[in-house]
């Protein structure tokens, strides 16, 4: 009682933020198509962030071979 469950802060290190643009070999949400994109969107931090979100520290290398730095750049732009 009296304790908030709201996230107080986030530290994201090289995290994928838009799961709608993952390569097909990362088949987390089923085969290609509208349903895959919709599920990816629902699970993506990029589409859930708002100015009211918890303070977030984004750490990302420009030459990350797995997750392009554009993921962090886009998340920063939306927040």
Coordinates of N, CA and C in Angstrom, one line a residue:
X1 N 0.8 -1.2 0.0 CA 0.0 0.0 0.0 C 0.9 1.2 0.0
X2 N 0.5 2.2 -0.8 CA 1.3 3.5 -0.9 C 2.5 3.4 -1.7
X3 N 2.8 2.3 -2.4 CA 4.0 2.2 -3.2 C 3.5 2.1 -4.7
X4 N 4.1 3.0 -5.5 CA 3.7 3.0 -6.9 C 4.4 1.8 -7.7
X5 N 3.7 1.3 -8.6 CA 4.3 0.3 -9.5 C 4.8 0.9 -10.8
X6 N 4.7 2.2 -10.9 CA 5.2 2.9 -12.1 C 6.7 2.8 -12.2
X7 N 7.2 2.6 -13.3 CA 8.7 2.5 -13.5 C 9.3 3.9 -13.2
X8 N 10.3 3.9 -12.4 CA 11.0 5.2 -12.0 C 12.0 5.7 -13.0
X9 N 12.7 4.7 -13.7 CA 13.8 5.1 -14.6 C 14.1 3.9 -15.5
X10 N 14.7 4.1 -16.6 CA 15.1 3.0 -17.5 C 16.5 3.2 -18.0
X11 N 17.3 2.2 -18.1 CA 18.6 2.2 -18.7 C 18.5 1.2 -19.8
X12 N 18.6 1.6 -21.1 CA 18.5 0.7 -22.2 C 19.9 0.7 -22.9
X13 N 20.5 -0.5 -23.0 CA 21.8 -0.7 -23.6 C 21.7 -1.5 -24.9
X14 N 21.8 -0.8 -26.0 CA 21.8 -1.4 -27.3 C 20.5 -2.2 -27.5
X15 N 19.4 -1.8 -27.0 CA 18.2 -2.5 -27.1 C 17.4 -2.2 -28.4
X16 N 16.8 -3.3 -28.9 CA 15.9 -3.1 -30.1 C 14.6 -2.4 -29.6
X17 N 14.3 -1.3 -30.3 CA 13.1 -0.5 -29.8 C 11.9 -0.6 -30.8
X18 N 12.2 -1.1 -32.1 CA 11.1 -1.2 -33.1 C 11.2 -2.6 -33.6
X19 N 10.3 -3.5 -33.0 CA 10.3 -4.9 -33.4 C 9.6 -5.1 -34.7
X20 N 9.1 -4.1 -35.4 CA 8.4 -4.3 -36.7 C 9.5 -4.3 -37.8
X21 N 10.7 -4.0 -37.5 CA 11.7 -4.0 -38.6 C 12.8 -5.0 -38.4
X22 N 12.5 -6.0 -37.6 CA 13.5 -7.1 -37.4 C 13.6 -7.9 -38.6
X23 N 14.8 -8.5 -38.9 CA 14.9 -9.3 -40.1 C 14.0 -10.6 -40.0
X24 N 13.6 -11.1 -41.1 CA 12.7 -12.3 -41.1 C 13.2 -13.5 -40.2
X25 N 14.5 -13.6 -40.1 CA 15.1 -14.8 -39.4 C 14.7 -14.6 -37.9
X26 N 14.4 -13.5 -37.4 CA 13.9 -13.3 -36.0 C 12.4 -13.4 -36.0
X27 N 11.9 -14.6 -36.1 CA 10.5 -14.8 -36.3 C 9.8 -14.9 -34.9
X28 N 9.8 -13.8 -34.2 CA 9.2 -13.8 -32.8 C 7.6 -13.7 -32.9
X29 N 7.1 -13.2 -34.0 CA 5.7 -12.9 -34.1 C 5.0 -13.6 -35.2
X30 N 5.5 -14.6 -35.7 CA 4.9 -15.4 -36.8 C 5.4 -15.0 -38.1
X31 N 4.8 -15.5 -39.2 CA 5.2 -15.3 -40.5 C 5.0 -13.8 -40.9
X32 N 5.8 -13.4 -42.0 CA 5.7 -12.0 -42.5 C 4.2 -11.7 -42.8
X33 N 3.9 -10.4 -42.7 CA 2.6 -10.0 -43.0 C 2.0 -9.0 -42.0
X34 N 0.8 -8.6 -42.2 CA 0.2 -7.6 -41.3 C 0.2 -8.0 -39.9
X35 N -0.2 -9.3 -39.6 CA -0.3 -9.7 -38.2 C 1.1 -9.6 -37.5
X36 N 2.2 -10.0 -38.2 CA 3.5 -9.9 -37.7 C 3.9 -8.5 -37.3
X37 N 3.5 -7.5 -38.2 CA 3.8 -6.1 -38.0 C 3.0 -5.6 -36.8
X38 N 1.7 -6.0 -36.7 CA 0.9 -5.5 -35.6 C 1.4 -6.0 -34.3
X39 N 1.8 -7.3 -34.2 CA 2.3 -7.8 -33.0 C 3.7 -7.2 -32.6
X40 N 4.5 -7.0 -33.6 CA 5.8 -6.3 -33.4 C 5.6 -4.9 -32.8
X41 N 4.6 -4.2 -33.4 CA 4.3 -2.8 -32.9 C 3.8 -2.8 -31.5
X42 N 2.9 -3.8 -31.1 CA 2.4 -3.9 -29.8 C 3.5 -4.1 -28.7
X43 N 4.6 -4.8 -29.2 CA 5.7 -5.2 -28.3 C 6.9 -4.2 -28.3
X44 N 6.8 -3.2 -29.1 CA 7.9 -2.3 -29.3 C 7.9 -1.1 -28.4
X45 N 9.0 -0.8 -27.7 CA 9.0 0.4 -26.8 C 8.8 1.6 -27.6
X46 N 9.2 1.7 -28.9 CA 9.1 2.9 -29.7 C 7.7 3.4 -29.8
X47 N 6.7 2.5 -29.8 CA 5.3 2.8 -30.0 C 4.6 3.0 -28.7
X48 N 5.3 2.9 -27.6 CA 4.7 3.0 -26.2 C 5.3 4.2 -25.5
X49 N 6.3 4.8 -26.0 CA 6.9 5.9 -25.2 C 6.1 7.2 -25.4
X50 N 6.2 8.0 -24.4 CA 5.5 9.3 -24.5 C 6.3 10.3 -23.6
X51 N 6.0 11.6 -23.7 CA 6.7 12.6 -22.9 C 6.5 12.3 -21.4
X52 N 5.5 11.5 -21.0 CA 5.2 11.2 -19.6 C 6.0 9.9 -19.2
X53 N 6.7 9.3 -20.0 CA 7.4 8.1 -19.7 C 8.5 8.4 -18.7
X54 N 9.0 7.3 -18.0 CA 10.1 7.4 -17.1 C 11.3 8.0 -17.7
X55 N 12.2 8.7 -17.0 CA 13.5 9.1 -17.6 C 14.2 7.9 -18.1
X56 N 14.8 8.0 -19.3 CA 15.5 6.9 -19.9 C 16.9 7.3 -20.4
X57 N 17.8 6.5 -20.0 CA 19.2 6.6 -20.5 C 19.4 5.6 -21.6
X58 N 19.7 6.1 -22.8 CA 20.0 5.2 -24.0 C 21.5 5.1 -24.2
X59 N 22.0 3.9 -24.2 CA 23.4 3.7 -24.5 C 23.5 2.8 -25.7
X60 N 24.2 3.2 -26.8 CA 24.2 2.4 -28.0 C 25.5 2.7 -28.8
X61 N 26.2 1.7 -29.2 CA 27.3 1.9 -30.1 C 26.9 2.1 -31.5
X62 N 27.7 3.0 -32.2 CA 27.3 3.3 -33.6 C 27.6 2.2 -34.5
X63 N 28.5 1.2 -34.1 CA 28.8 0.1 -35.0 C 28.3 -1.2 -34.5
X64 N 27.2 -1.2 -33.7 CA 26.6 -2.4 -33.2 C 26.2 -3.3 -34.4
X65 N 26.7 -4.6 -34.4 CA 26.4 -5.5 -35.5 C 25.0 -6.1 -35.4
X66 N 24.4 -6.1 -34.3 CA 23.1 -6.7 -34.1 C 21.9 -5.8 -34.2
X67 N 22.0 -4.7 -33.5 CA 20.9 -3.7 -33.4 C 21.4 -2.4 -33.9
X68 N 20.9 -1.9 -35.0 CA 21.4 -0.6 -35.5 C 21.1 0.5 -34.5
X69 N 22.1 1.5 -34.5 CA 21.9 2.6 -33.6 C 20.7 3.4 -33.9
X70 N 20.1 3.3 -35.1 CA 18.9 4.0 -35.4 C 17.7 3.7 -34.5
X71 N 17.8 2.5 -33.8 CA 16.7 2.1 -32.9 C 16.7 3.1 -31.7
X72 N 17.9 3.4 -31.1 CA 18.0 4.3 -30.0 C 17.7 5.8 -30.5
X73 N 18.2 6.1 -31.6 CA 18.0 7.5 -32.1 C 16.5 7.7 -32.3
X74 N 15.8 6.8 -32.9 CA 14.3 7.0 -33.1 C 13.6 7.0 -31.7
X75 N 14.0 6.2 -30.8 CA 13.3 6.2 -29.5 C 13.6 7.6 -28.8
X76 N 14.8 8.1 -28.9 CA 15.1 9.4 -28.3 C 14.2 10.5 -28.9
X77 N 14.0 10.4 -30.2 CA 13.2 11.4 -30.9 C 11.8 11.4 -30.5
X78 N 11.2 10.2 -30.2 CA 9.8 10.1 -29.8 C 9.6 10.5 -28.4
X79 N 10.6 10.5 -27.5 CA 10.4 10.8 -26.1 C 10.4 12.2 -25.8

